[in-house]
Short mmCIF file of N, CA, C and O in Angstrom, two decimals:
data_model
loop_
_atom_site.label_atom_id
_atom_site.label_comp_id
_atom_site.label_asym_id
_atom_site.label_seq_id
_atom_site.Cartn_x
_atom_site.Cartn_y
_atom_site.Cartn_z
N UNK X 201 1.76 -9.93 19.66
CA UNK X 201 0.42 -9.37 19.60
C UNK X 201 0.07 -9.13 18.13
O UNK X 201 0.86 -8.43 17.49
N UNK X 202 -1.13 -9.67 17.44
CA UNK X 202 -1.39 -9.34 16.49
C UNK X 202 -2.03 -7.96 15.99
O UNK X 202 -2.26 -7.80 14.79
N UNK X 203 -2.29 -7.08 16.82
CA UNK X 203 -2.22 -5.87 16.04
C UNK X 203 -1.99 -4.89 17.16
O UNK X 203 -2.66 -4.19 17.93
N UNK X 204 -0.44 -5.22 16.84
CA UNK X 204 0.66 -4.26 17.59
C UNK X 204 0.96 -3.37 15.85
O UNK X 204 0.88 -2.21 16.25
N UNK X 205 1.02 -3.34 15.49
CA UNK X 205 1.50 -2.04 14.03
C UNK X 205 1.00 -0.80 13.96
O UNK X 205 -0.21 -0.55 13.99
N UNK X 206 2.00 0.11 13.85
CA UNK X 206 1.14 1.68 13.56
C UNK X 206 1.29 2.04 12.33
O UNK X 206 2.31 1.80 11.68
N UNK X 207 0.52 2.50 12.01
CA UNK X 207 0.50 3.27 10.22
C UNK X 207 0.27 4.73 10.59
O UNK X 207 -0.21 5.25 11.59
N UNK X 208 0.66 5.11 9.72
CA UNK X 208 0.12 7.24 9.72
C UNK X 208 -0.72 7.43 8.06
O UNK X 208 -0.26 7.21 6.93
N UNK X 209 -1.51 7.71 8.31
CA UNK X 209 -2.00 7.79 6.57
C UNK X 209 -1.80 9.08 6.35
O UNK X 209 -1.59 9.89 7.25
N UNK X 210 -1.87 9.37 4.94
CA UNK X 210 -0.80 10.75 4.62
C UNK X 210 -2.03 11.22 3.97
O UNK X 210 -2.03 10.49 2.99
N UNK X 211 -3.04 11.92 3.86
CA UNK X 211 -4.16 12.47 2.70
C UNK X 211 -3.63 13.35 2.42
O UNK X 211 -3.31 14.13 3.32
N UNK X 212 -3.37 13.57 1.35
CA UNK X 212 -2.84 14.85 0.25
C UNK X 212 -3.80 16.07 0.53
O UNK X 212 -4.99 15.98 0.85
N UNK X 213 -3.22 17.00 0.40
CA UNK X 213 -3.54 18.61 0.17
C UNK X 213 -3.95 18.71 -1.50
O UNK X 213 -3.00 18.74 -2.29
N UNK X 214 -5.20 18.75 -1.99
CA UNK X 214 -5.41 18.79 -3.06
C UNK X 214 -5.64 20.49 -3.66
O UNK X 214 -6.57 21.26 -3.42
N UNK X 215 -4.34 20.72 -4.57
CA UNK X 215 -4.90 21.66 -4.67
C UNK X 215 -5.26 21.95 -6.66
O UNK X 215 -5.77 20.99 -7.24
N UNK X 216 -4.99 23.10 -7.39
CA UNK X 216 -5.53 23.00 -8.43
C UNK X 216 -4.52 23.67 -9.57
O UNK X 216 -4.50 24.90 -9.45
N UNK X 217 -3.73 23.20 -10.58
CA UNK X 217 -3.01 23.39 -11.29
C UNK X 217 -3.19 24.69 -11.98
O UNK X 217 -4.20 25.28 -11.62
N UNK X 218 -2.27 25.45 -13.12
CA UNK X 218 -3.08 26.78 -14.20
C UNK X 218 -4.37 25.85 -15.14
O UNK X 218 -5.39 26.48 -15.39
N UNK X 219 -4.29 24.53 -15.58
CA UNK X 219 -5.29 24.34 -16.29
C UNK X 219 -6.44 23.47 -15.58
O UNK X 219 -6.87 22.49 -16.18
N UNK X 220 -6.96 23.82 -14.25
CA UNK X 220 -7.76 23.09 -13.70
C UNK X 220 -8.19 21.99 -12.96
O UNK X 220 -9.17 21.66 -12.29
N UNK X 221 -6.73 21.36 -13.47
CA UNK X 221 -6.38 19.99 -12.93
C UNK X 221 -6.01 19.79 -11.27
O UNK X 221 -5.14 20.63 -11.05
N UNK X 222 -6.20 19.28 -10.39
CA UNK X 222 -6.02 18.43 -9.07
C UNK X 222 -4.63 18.08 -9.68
O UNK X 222 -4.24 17.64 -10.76
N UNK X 223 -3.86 18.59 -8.18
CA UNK X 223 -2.52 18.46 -7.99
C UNK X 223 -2.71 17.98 -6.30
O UNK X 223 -3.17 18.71 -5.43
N UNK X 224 -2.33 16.90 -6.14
CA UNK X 224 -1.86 16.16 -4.67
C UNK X 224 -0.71 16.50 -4.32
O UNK X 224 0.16 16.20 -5.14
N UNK X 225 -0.29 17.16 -3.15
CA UNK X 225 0.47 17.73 -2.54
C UNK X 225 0.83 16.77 -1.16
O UNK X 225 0.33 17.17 -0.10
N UNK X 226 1.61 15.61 -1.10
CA UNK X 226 1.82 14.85 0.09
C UNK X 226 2.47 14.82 0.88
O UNK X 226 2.27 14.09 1.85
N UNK X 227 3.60 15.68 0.77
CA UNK X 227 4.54 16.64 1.29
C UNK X 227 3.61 17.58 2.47
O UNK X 227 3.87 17.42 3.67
N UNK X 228 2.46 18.62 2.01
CA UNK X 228 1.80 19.30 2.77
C UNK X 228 0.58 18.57 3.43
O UNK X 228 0.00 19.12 4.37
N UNK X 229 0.21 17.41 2.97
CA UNK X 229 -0.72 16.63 3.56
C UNK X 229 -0.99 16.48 5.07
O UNK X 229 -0.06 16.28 5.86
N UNK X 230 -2.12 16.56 5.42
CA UNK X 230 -2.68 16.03 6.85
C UNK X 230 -2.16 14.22 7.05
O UNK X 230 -2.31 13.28 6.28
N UNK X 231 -1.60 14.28 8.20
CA UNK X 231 -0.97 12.53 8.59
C UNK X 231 -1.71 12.57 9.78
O UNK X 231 -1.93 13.60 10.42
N UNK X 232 -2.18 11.20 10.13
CA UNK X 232 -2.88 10.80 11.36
C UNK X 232 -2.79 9.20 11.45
O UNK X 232 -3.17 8.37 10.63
N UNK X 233 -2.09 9.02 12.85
CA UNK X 233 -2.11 7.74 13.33
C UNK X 233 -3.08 6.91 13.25
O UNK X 233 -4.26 7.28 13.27
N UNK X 234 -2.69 5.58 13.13
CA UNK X 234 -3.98 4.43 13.72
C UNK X 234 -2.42 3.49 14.33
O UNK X 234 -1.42 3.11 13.72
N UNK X 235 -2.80 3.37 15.64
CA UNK X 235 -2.18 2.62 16.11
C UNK X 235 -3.39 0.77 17.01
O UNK X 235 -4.34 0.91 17.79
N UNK X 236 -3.02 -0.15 16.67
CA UNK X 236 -3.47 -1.15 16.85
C UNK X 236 -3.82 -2.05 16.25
O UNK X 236 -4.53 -2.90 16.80
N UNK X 237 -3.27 -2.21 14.38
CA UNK X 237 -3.23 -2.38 13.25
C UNK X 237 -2.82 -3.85 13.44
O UNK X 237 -2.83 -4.50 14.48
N UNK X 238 -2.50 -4.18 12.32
CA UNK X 238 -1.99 -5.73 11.63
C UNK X 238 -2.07 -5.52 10.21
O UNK X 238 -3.03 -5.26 9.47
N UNK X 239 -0.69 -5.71 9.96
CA UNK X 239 0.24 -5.51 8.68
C UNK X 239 1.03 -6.70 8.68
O UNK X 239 1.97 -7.11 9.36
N UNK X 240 0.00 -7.40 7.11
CA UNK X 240 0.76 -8.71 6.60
C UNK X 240 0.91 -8.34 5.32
O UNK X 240 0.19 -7.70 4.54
N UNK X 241 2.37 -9.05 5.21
CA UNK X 241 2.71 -9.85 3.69
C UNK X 241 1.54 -10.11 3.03
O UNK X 241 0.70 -10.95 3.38
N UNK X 242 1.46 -9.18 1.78
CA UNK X 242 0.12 -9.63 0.47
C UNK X 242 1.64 -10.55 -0.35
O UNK X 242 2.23 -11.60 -0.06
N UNK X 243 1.84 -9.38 -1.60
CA UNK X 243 2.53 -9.91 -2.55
C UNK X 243 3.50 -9.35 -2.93
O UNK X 243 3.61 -8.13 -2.83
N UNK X 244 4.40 -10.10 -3.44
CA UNK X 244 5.45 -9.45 -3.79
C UNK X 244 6.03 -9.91 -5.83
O UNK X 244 5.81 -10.99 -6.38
N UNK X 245 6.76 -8.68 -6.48
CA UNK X 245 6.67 -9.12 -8.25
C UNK X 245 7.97 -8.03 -8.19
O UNK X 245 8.27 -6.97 -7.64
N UNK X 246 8.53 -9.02 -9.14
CA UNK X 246 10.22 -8.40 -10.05
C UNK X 246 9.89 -8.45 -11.49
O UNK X 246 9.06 -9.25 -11.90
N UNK X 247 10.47 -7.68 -12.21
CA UNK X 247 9.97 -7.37 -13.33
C UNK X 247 11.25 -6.16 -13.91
O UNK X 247 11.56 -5.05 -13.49
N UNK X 248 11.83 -7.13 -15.19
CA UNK X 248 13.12 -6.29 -16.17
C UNK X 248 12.54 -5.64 -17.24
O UNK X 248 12.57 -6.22 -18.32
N UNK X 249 11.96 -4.43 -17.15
CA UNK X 249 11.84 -4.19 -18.83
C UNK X 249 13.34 -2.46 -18.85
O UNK X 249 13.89 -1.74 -18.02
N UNK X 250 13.33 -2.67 -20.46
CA UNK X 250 14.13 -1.45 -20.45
C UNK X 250 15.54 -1.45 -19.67
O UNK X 250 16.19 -0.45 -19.97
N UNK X 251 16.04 -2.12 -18.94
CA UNK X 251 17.39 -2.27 -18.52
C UNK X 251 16.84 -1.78 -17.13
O UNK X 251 17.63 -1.01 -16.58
N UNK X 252 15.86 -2.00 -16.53
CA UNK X 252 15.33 -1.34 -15.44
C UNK X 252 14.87 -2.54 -14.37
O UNK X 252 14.26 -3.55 -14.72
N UNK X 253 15.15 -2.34 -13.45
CA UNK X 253 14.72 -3.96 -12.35
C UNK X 253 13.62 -2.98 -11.81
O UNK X 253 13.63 -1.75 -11.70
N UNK X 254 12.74 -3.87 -11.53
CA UNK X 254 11.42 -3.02 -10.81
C UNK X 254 10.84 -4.02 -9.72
O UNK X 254 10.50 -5.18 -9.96
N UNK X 255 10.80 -3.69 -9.04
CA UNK X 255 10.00 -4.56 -7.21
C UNK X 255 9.21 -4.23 -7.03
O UNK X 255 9.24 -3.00 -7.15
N UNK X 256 7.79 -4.79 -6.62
CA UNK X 256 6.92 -4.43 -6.41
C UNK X 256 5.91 -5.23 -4.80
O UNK X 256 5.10 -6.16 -4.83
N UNK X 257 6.16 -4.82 -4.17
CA UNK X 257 5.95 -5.49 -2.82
C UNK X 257 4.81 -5.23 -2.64
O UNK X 257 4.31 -4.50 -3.49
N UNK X 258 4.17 -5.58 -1.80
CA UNK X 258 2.60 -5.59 -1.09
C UNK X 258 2.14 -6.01 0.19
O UNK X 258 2.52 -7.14 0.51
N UNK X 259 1.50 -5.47 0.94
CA UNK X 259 1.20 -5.28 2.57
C UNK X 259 -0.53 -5.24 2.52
O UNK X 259 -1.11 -4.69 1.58
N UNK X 260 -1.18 -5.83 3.52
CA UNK X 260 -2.49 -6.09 3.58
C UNK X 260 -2.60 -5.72 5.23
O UNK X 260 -2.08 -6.43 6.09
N UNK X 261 -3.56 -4.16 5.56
CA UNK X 261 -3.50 -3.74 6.52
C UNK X 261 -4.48 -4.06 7.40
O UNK X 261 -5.43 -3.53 6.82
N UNK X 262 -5.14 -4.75 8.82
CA UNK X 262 -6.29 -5.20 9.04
C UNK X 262 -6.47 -4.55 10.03
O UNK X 262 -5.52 -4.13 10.69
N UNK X 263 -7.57 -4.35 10.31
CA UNK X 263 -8.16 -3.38 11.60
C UNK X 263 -8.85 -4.57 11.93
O UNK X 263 -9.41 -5.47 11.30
N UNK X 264 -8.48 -4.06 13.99
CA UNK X 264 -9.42 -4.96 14.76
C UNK X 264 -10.68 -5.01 14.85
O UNK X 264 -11.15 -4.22 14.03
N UNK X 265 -11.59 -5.59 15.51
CA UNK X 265 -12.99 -5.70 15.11
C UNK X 265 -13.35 -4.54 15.87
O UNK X 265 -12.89 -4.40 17.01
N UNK X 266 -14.45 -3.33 15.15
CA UNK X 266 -14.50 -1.90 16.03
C UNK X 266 -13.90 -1.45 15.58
O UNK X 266 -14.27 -0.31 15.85
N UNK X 267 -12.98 -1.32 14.89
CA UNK X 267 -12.55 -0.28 14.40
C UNK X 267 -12.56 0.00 12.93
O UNK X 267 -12.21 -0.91 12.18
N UNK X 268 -13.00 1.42 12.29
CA UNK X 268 -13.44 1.74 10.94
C UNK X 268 -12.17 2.58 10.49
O UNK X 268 -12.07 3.77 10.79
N UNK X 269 -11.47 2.10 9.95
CA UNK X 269 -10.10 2.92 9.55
C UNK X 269 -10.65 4.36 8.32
O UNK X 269 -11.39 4.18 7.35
N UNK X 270 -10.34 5.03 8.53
CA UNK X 270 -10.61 6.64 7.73
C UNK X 270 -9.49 6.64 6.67
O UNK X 270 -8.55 7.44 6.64
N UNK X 271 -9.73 5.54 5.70
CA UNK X 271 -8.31 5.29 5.01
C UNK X 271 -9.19 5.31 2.94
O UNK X 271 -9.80 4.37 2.43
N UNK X 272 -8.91 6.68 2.28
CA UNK X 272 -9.09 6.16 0.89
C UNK X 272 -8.19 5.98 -0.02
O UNK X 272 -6.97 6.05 0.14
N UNK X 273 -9.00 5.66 -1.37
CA UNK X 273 -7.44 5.33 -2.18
C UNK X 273 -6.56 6.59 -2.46
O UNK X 273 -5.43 6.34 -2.87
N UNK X 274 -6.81 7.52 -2.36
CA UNK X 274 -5.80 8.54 -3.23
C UNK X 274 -4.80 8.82 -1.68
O UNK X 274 -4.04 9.79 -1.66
N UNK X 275 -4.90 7.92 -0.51
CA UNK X 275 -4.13 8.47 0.20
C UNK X 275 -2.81 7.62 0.45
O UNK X 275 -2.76 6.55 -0.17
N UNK X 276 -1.63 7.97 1.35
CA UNK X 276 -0.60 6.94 1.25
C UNK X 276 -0.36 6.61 2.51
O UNK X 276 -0.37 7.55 3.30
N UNK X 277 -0.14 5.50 2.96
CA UNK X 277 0.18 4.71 4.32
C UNK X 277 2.28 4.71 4.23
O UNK X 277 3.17 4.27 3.51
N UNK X 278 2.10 5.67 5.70
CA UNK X 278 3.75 5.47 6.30
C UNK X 278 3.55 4.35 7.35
O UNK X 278 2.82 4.32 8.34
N UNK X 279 4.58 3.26 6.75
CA UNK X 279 4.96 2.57 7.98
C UNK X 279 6.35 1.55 7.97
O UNK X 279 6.74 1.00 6.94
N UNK X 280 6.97 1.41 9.21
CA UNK X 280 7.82 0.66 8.95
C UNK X 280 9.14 1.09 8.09
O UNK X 280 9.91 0.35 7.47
N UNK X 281 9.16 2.69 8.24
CA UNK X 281 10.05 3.38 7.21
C UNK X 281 9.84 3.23 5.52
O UNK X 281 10.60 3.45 4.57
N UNK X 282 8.52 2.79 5.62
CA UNK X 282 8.37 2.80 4.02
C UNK X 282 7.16 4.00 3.91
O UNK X 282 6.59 4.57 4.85
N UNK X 283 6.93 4.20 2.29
CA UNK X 283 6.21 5.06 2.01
C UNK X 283 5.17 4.31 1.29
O UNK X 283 5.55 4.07 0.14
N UNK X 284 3.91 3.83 1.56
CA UNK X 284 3.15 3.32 0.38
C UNK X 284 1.67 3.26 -0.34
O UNK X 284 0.65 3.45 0.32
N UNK X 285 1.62 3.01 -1.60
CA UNK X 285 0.01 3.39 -1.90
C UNK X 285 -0.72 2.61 -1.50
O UNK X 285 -0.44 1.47 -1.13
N UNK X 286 -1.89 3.20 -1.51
CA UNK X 286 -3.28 2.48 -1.04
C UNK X 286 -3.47 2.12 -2.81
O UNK X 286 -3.35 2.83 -3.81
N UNK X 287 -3.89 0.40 -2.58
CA UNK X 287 -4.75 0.11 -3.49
C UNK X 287 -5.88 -0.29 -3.59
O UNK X 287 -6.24 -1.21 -2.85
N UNK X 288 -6.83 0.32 -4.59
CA UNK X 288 -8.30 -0.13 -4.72
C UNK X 288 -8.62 0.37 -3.42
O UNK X 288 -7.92 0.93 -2.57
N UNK X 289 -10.18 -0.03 -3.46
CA UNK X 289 -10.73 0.79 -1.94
C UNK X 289 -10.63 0.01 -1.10
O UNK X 289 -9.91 -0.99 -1.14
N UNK X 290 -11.53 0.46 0.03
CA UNK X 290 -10.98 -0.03 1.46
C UNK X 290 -12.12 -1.06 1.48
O UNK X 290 -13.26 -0.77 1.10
N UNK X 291 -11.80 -2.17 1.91
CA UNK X 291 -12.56 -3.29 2.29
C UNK X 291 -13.64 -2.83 3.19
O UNK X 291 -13.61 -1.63 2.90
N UNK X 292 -14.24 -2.91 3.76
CA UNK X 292 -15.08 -2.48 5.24
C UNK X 292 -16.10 -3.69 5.07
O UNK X 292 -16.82 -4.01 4.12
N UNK X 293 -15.92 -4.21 6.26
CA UNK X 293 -16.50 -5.61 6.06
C UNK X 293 -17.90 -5.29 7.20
O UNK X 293 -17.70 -4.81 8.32
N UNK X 294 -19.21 -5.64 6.72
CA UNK X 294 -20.00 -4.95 7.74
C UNK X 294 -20.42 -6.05 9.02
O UNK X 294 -20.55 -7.27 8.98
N UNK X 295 -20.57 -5.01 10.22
CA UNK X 295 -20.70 -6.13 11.43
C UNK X 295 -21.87 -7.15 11.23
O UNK X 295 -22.75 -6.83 10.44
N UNK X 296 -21.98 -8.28 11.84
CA UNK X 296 -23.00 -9.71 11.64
C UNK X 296 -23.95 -9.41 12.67
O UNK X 296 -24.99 -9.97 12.33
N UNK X 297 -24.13 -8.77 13.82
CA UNK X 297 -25.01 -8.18 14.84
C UNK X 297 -25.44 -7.00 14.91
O UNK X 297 -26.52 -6.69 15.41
N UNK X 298 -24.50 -6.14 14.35
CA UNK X 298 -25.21 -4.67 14.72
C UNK X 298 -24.95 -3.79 13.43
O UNK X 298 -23.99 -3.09 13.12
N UNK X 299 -26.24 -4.07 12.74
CA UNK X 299 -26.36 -3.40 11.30
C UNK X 299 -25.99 -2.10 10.72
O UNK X 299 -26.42 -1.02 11.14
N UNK X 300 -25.36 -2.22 9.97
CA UNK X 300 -24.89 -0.61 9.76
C UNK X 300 -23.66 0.06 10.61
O UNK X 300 -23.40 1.24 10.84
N UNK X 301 -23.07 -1.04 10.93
CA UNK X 301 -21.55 -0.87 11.47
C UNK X 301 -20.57 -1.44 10.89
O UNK X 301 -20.88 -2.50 10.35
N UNK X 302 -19.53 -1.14 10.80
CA UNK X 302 -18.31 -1.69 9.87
C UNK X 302 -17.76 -2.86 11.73
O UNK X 302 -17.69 -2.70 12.95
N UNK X 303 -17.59 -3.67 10.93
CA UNK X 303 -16.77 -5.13 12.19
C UNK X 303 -15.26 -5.03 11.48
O UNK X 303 -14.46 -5.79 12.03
N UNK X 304 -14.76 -4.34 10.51
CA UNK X 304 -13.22 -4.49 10.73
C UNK X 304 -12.73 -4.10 9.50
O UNK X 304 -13.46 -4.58 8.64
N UNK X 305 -11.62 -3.30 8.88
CA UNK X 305 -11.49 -3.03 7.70
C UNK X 305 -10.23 -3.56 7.44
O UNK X 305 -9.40 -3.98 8.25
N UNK X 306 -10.17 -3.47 6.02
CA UNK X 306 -8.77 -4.27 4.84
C UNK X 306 -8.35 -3.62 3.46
O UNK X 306 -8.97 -3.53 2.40
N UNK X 307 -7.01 -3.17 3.86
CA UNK X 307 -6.72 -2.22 3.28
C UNK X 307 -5.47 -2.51 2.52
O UNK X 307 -4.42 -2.35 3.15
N UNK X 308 -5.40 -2.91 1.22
CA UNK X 308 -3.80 -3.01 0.24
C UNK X 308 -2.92 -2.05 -0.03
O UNK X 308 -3.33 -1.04 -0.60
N UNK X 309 -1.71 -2.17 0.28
CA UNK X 309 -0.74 -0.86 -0.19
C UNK X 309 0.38 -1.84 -0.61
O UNK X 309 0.77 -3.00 -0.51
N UNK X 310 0.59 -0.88 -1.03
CA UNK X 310 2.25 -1.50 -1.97
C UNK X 310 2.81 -0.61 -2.24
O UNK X 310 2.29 0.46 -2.55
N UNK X 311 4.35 -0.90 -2.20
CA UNK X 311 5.51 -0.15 -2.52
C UNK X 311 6.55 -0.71 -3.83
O UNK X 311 7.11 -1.81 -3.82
N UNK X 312 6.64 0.18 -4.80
CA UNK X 312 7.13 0.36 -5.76
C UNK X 312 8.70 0.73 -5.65
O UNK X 312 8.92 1.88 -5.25
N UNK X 313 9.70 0.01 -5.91
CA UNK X 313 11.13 0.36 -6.05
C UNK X 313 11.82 0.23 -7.45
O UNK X 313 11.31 -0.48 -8.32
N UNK X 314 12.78 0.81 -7.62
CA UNK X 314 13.77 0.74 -8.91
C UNK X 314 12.74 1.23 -10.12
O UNK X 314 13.14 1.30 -11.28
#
C-alpha cells in the first residue's frame, strides 16, 4: 500500500531565554500522528571534513489527496525510529476542482549523522 507510513510531528515548546531569545524545547513538545502517509527516498550525501564522516540522508513525505498535513519547518518528523528535520516549507499543492483546498502535501526531512 502506498501510504501505509506513520509519522508523529514533534512542534517544539517555544519558550524564551534570559536575553530574549526563542529556545525550542522538543523534548517538551506537542507530538501528533498522521497516519496514511508515503515516505520516499529523496537524497542521500557523505562528506569528510575535520577527521569527521558526516551522512546526510533525506526522506520526501506525501500526503494522500485530502489530506492537508499541519506540518512547519521549525518542527521535527519521528518515524521509522529516526528523528528528523523538516526542510524548507511544506509543499501544499492546491486542488484542480475545488478552489482554495490543498489536493495533497510534500514535505522534506532529513537526518543528519556523525
Amino acid at each position: 500500500m502506498i501510504f501505509g507510513d506513520t509519522i508523529t510531528r514533534v512542534r517544539p515548546l517555544v519558550t524564551q531565554d534570559r536575553y530574549g531569545s526563542d529556545v525550542l524545547d522538543y523534548a517538551a513538545g506537542a507530538r501528533t500522528v498522521f497516519a496514511g502517509v508515503c515516505v520516499q527516498p529523496r537524497s542521500s550525501a557523505e562528506a569528510t571534513a575535520d577527521e569527521r564522516d558526516m551522512v546526510t540522508t533525506g526522506w520526501r513525505i506525501y500526503s494522500p489527496a485530502g489530506m492537508d498535513l499541519d506540518i512547519e519547518p521549525v518542527d521535527r518528523i519521528e518515524w521509522a525510529g529516526r528523528t528528523c528535520e523538516v526542510i524548507g516549507e511544506i509543499a501544499r499543492w492546491p486542488h484542480p476542482i475545488r478552489p482554495g483546498e490543498v489536493h495533497h502535501c510534500e514535505v522534506d526531512i532529513q537526518k543528519v549523522s556523525g
